[in-house]
Steps between C-alpha positions, in 0.01 A plus 500: 500500500618848395392785727276752324568862595234757581581680176450184298171437680390852411568427133290182518220695665498756221476218246212357704319835502538523123341157448218592739420811297465286188274269691279742694542845347749785502408619850533161669749474788605189689364462851760443773416129541477450124860612472603291803352193330659575161835573665489170690409306185725664241808599700502264799329206322289425806161343564226752581145466634295809421173530698336815370147615429337455160596787271828568680703395195630150564500419129713810435767349729540184298473666160762761590724233653456287187606784271810571708600136535448429129713806410777384731471804726699439822636169365845407625792522260480226241152401609252480209155661512247297698270245345124551471279582797252225586175619659277240663156653481165352608259621233490548127342842552814618676722349232324689223525827693868442577596428138347833395664688790843354423480610138474864611847474649643320197494165679399198291276273706348165410276258685479123527161387618217259424347740247798512260628141482566534128752782564716319758759377250537843342531672839758249623709565189476876556618456859803301386577769242495770769201675343273485808552736794208381714329162505172477691385154605211375707576303819327198345776485235753429775347157553422412140720193432632618162567852624648384831735244344590658166463877536533588868860381562639700208282797585617501863865487396467805275253713697624850572224587748223288648179683595230332710187710467214468753751327725249442780385202289825326599385479862219275615432772759422737212140564400552347153750217550578312177698175515663563162682798649691265732680368190695825516727329753635288214538806278685690775735208561597494130587870473868593456669670791422873531184476293270766646146405603207734558177390669208744506158514665253754630330266744730341752477536876802437721447123512483467119788744452723298732403173331572630147826664608611174659429311177696758300798486738692805624256746345488877539141572610354836397161566660319826438186664626183340369279808505312572179401865527287486186262235637182580690374185674139430594283209617125485440303225677199411287243232587517268199639447148209685338577815701870471412429471127248785523753719681757429231252582224407827673858614563719348228467802272616743770810297587803669341639374170500128444571227751463147628208333674631193683283200589584187698376243246483448126120478514478833683727669245287374213173599668624844599627576151174380344292714737706813443478452125123466535505843669688651209856497632793401275673233708680170441560196719843351574548164673734204502247320281501767229673420173844660467389704198200632695722594795742682270214692338349590838835621634558715196149648511557605861846639421345701214207614719254343258313343790397644836607195699651157484301261722766258615593223738841484665632378162567872446649540846866534406680658216239716329658839437266793436640808676184709457261243646238712677322256728488150645174359638476162673170311495595274787812518714823312423602263782803705602566871556839446338338363185254789514780756517667334203184521288401855588859603429424470130316836524625855526857458385505799266188692600446734793195320640363148466199348676521163675170353622439169675146354493531197731237228524402237757564231237871592489579259783353203311711582195813532715425159654473342156838634384655401833383143435739487203809530721776239523342155556524294820793263542316176422404627154855621431646166608251319277623696199864429585421130544350482151794667325800300384851614419509375141145518366351851473134533598286784373273706720184349340638151566554590867149634550326161536746416778458808719193708582632842397378737235735563207616849603566397860683184394723695262576759767599223743725335241675831429575541870631143519714568193659804661552299819680231298253216562372482140621617161302621203609333176369442153183300545428597859654458844749260654607435859859585591521273802637787706374517860223752550334636813147633522545833677167498688596771753594746225187424296290546812665835571440614141132399528471687829659804339244486218215484752645793693527700176132438429404630842722803442324569172166497681648741753612728216143517373362611836788710636439858608871582470687609187470234231830573327681495833329167574626344176849638545519354850395161357809530280718600797564848363676682788393838359127418502287797605151642431461596135243779542320388182302180563136481606596477868751786491289738291141549393385189306462564129237228447195381692313171490187633328396333175232609257173302484547455125850352528399279793197367314715427196758320716235290673348406164841414353619292796161338548509326164569134570652245265856397411605219264632159600732390220475135395804277545616292207834354618596279794790608725844363412652197672187338642630149425770557765228490768299217346232708326458376141426828324715713271478739211165626379184430697282292266215710354247251635627574855527878471270758655410830338582857600321609814414796719543621857340790682841660556863467600613509860729789402225705333427846633129438467401149606837390636452584869145361509601176334799457732260515796310205355775270375740562789237492775281232657238320296176695470191537286526700178455871587236693312738754344730228366201303373404803294855528367492133395185565297653811342810298409287241325305768314814668369640159406188425299488837325860622462723489193677191638178334612467126540437291190207316658279581796549256792215257554582381854704587809747284694703597810856401581479316831672716763618377839568846640223720358221262396219740592649784297572294188166319509326832563654650185400199291143489633453874453612481137272206439204681654551831320588337169225236525756227454513162671752472783639151450704477820865492603811319389654277763860573596749287687720805554462657843507877493381590153637852521778548250834548681780734402690212347598436139299347218686168498436443870136594459453252215675230704264558793180517296564269206271223624318697770165566330222247464169549324227325704286256294187714510699808393672303222162386370372857501795662320529229234157583366547877482475689175730787602776616733515450875575806714760384755505715816775555759600780737866568410721441197870527578717262297187408302553125516201425723270621224699317232499165677146525632391600152689206350308266730171647374611477137592134546161440660335626182464877539523651149678813634595664830489873577684595824358770726661617826454778749863605488829463316813524713760761410 
C-alpha cells in the first residue's frame, strides 16, 4: 500500500471540510475524532467503531467519507472510485431522514426495505449503473432469502464503504440486540480487501464496545465523552397512572418546543395520546402496531412542529432525527439506563436547553418481567424445533407452531439466531436444518439474563439516586470523564414539583376509570393442526363461531391494568367490589355503545376454572344477579390449569380442542334459549379458551355466544 504523506492527508482533510459545509452549513468544522474516523476510512481503508453521543455527528462521518470515496479522493494510482456505501440501519424513520440529509451534500441515496418492494428492481439497476452513492437497508433484509442469495453477494463485492448504524444491536450484551444484525458477519466476509467499515452507536458500554470491535476485527475504536450539556434531567415519583397523566396535562404546555412522550406499552401510548387530546393538546401516537403511513405522517408532523408531542413506544427509540426536539418525558422507566440514555438523547441536539423527565411507576417491574419472558427459549424447546426440521423440505413458521409451544415472534427470533449460528437456513418456503453441530450456550444466555436483571436494578437506583443523574448515566456507559453536570434536579434546584391540579387529576381518574375493551372474534383456525392430530383447518364454521366480546381492561392498561394483574396473577379470591362495579359498567357500555351487541344475552355460563374457580364463578353470578339473568352453571374442562399460557395459538388449540364438555343439565338449558349466552372467564390471552368453550356451547344448542372476561393479556 502506498504511503500517504502529511501534505496529501491535509488535502483530503480540506476536501472533507468542504463536503461537511455542504452537509451542515458554511460554518461547520470537523471535530477531531470525526476527522480521525474519516482519515482511517478514506485514506487508510480501516475498520472503525465510533462510540459517540447522539448529536455528535456520526452520520456526517459516513456521508463525508462516502463523498470522498466516490470521487476517488486518496485512491491509489489506477484505482477507480469506490462503489456505493451500504448503510445497515434499524428503522425506516432513520432511513427517510438519511436520504434527505444525503441530498444536501449532493449524495444520491436510496433504500431497500419492506415498504418499497415494488422499487427493488429499479434500485438494483441503478446500483449496477453506478447511479447510487448510498444504499440504506434494514438488518432484516440481510436474511431475506432472495436478497441474501441474489443481491447480497454482488452488493458485498462492489461496496465502497459498509456502515453499521446502531452497532450495539450486533451484541447480545447490547440493550437492543437484534439477531438479524449478526448476518453482518457474512457481509463482512464477502467484502473485498481494504473495504473500509464504520460501525456507530451512542449507547455502548465497555463490554458491548469490546464485543462489537471483536466482531469487526482489528477496528480503530473512537470513544468520546457522553455528556449532553443541553439536557436537564429530572425524576418525579408520582403515586399512580392518574397522577402521571394529570402531571403531564398540567405541564405539557410549559415544556419547551415539541417533544416525545415515551410509554412502555402500546396500550399506554394509545391511552396517553387519547387523554392528552381530550385535554386539548395536539398529539399523535406512534407504536410498532401503527400503520406505516400513520407513522410517516406522525413523524412529519413532529418534524414540522404541527403537534406538541409524539406519544411513542420504543419503536421510535432509534433513528428519529429532530435536532430541535425540546423535551422527552417517560411515563414508566425503560428496563436499562443505557436504553434510557439512548432515548433521551433524541432531545436537545440543536437547542440550548431541553427537558428530560422520568415519571416511574410501580407497574414498571411487571412490564419488564413480561418482556424478559420473551428471551431466547430453553434448550428443550430449541432442540424440538431442530428435530422437526429436515434438510430438504422447508417448513414455515406457522407449520412449526403446532410442534413447539412458542409464540410467533419468539419462535422467529430463535430461528434467526439458529440461522446465524449455522444450525438452520432460511429458504423460500420456510426453514431447513443444515445438519451442522450446534451447542446451546446456556452459560452465556444465563449471563445475559443476569445482566438484564442487574440493569433493571440499576434503573431503579437511577430513579432514587441523590447524586448527579447525568453522571450516573455516563458511568453506566463507562464514560471515564463522567462528572456532575450541575443542571439536573439533584445538582440544581428542581424545575418541576409533583403537584397536580384537582381538575386534571379528576379528568385523569375519569378517563382511566372507564372500563371496557373489545375481544375480537376469531374466524380462522391456526395453520398446520393436522400435523398434531387435530382435524381443523381453514375457516371456523359459522355454526361454531362466537361473537365479538368485551373485557374490563388490558393487563397493560394504565387504568385497570395493575388492578386486573393483581386478580389474574394472584391466588383465587372472591370478586372484589370495585371490579364488580367495573364489570357492570363494561356491560352497560357494551349494550349502549356504537358497536353494541346485536342481541342482549339471556343467560350466563362460566368457563370452568381449575385455578381461580371462585373468581370466575363470582363474576358470572354477579352478572346474573345484576342483570336478572339465569346463571346456568359451568362448563366442564379436562384441561388442568385453565389459565392461558404464553404459548402460541396452535399449541393452545391442541391442548383445548376436546377439553370442554357441556353437562347434560346445562345442554338442556342452553338448547332452549331464545338469545345469546354470556360466556364468562377471567383472562383472555391467545383467545382460544373462549373460542373452544363457545364452540362447545354452540354445538349444545346455544344460538349465540358472547364472551366476557375480566382482562385481556397484552
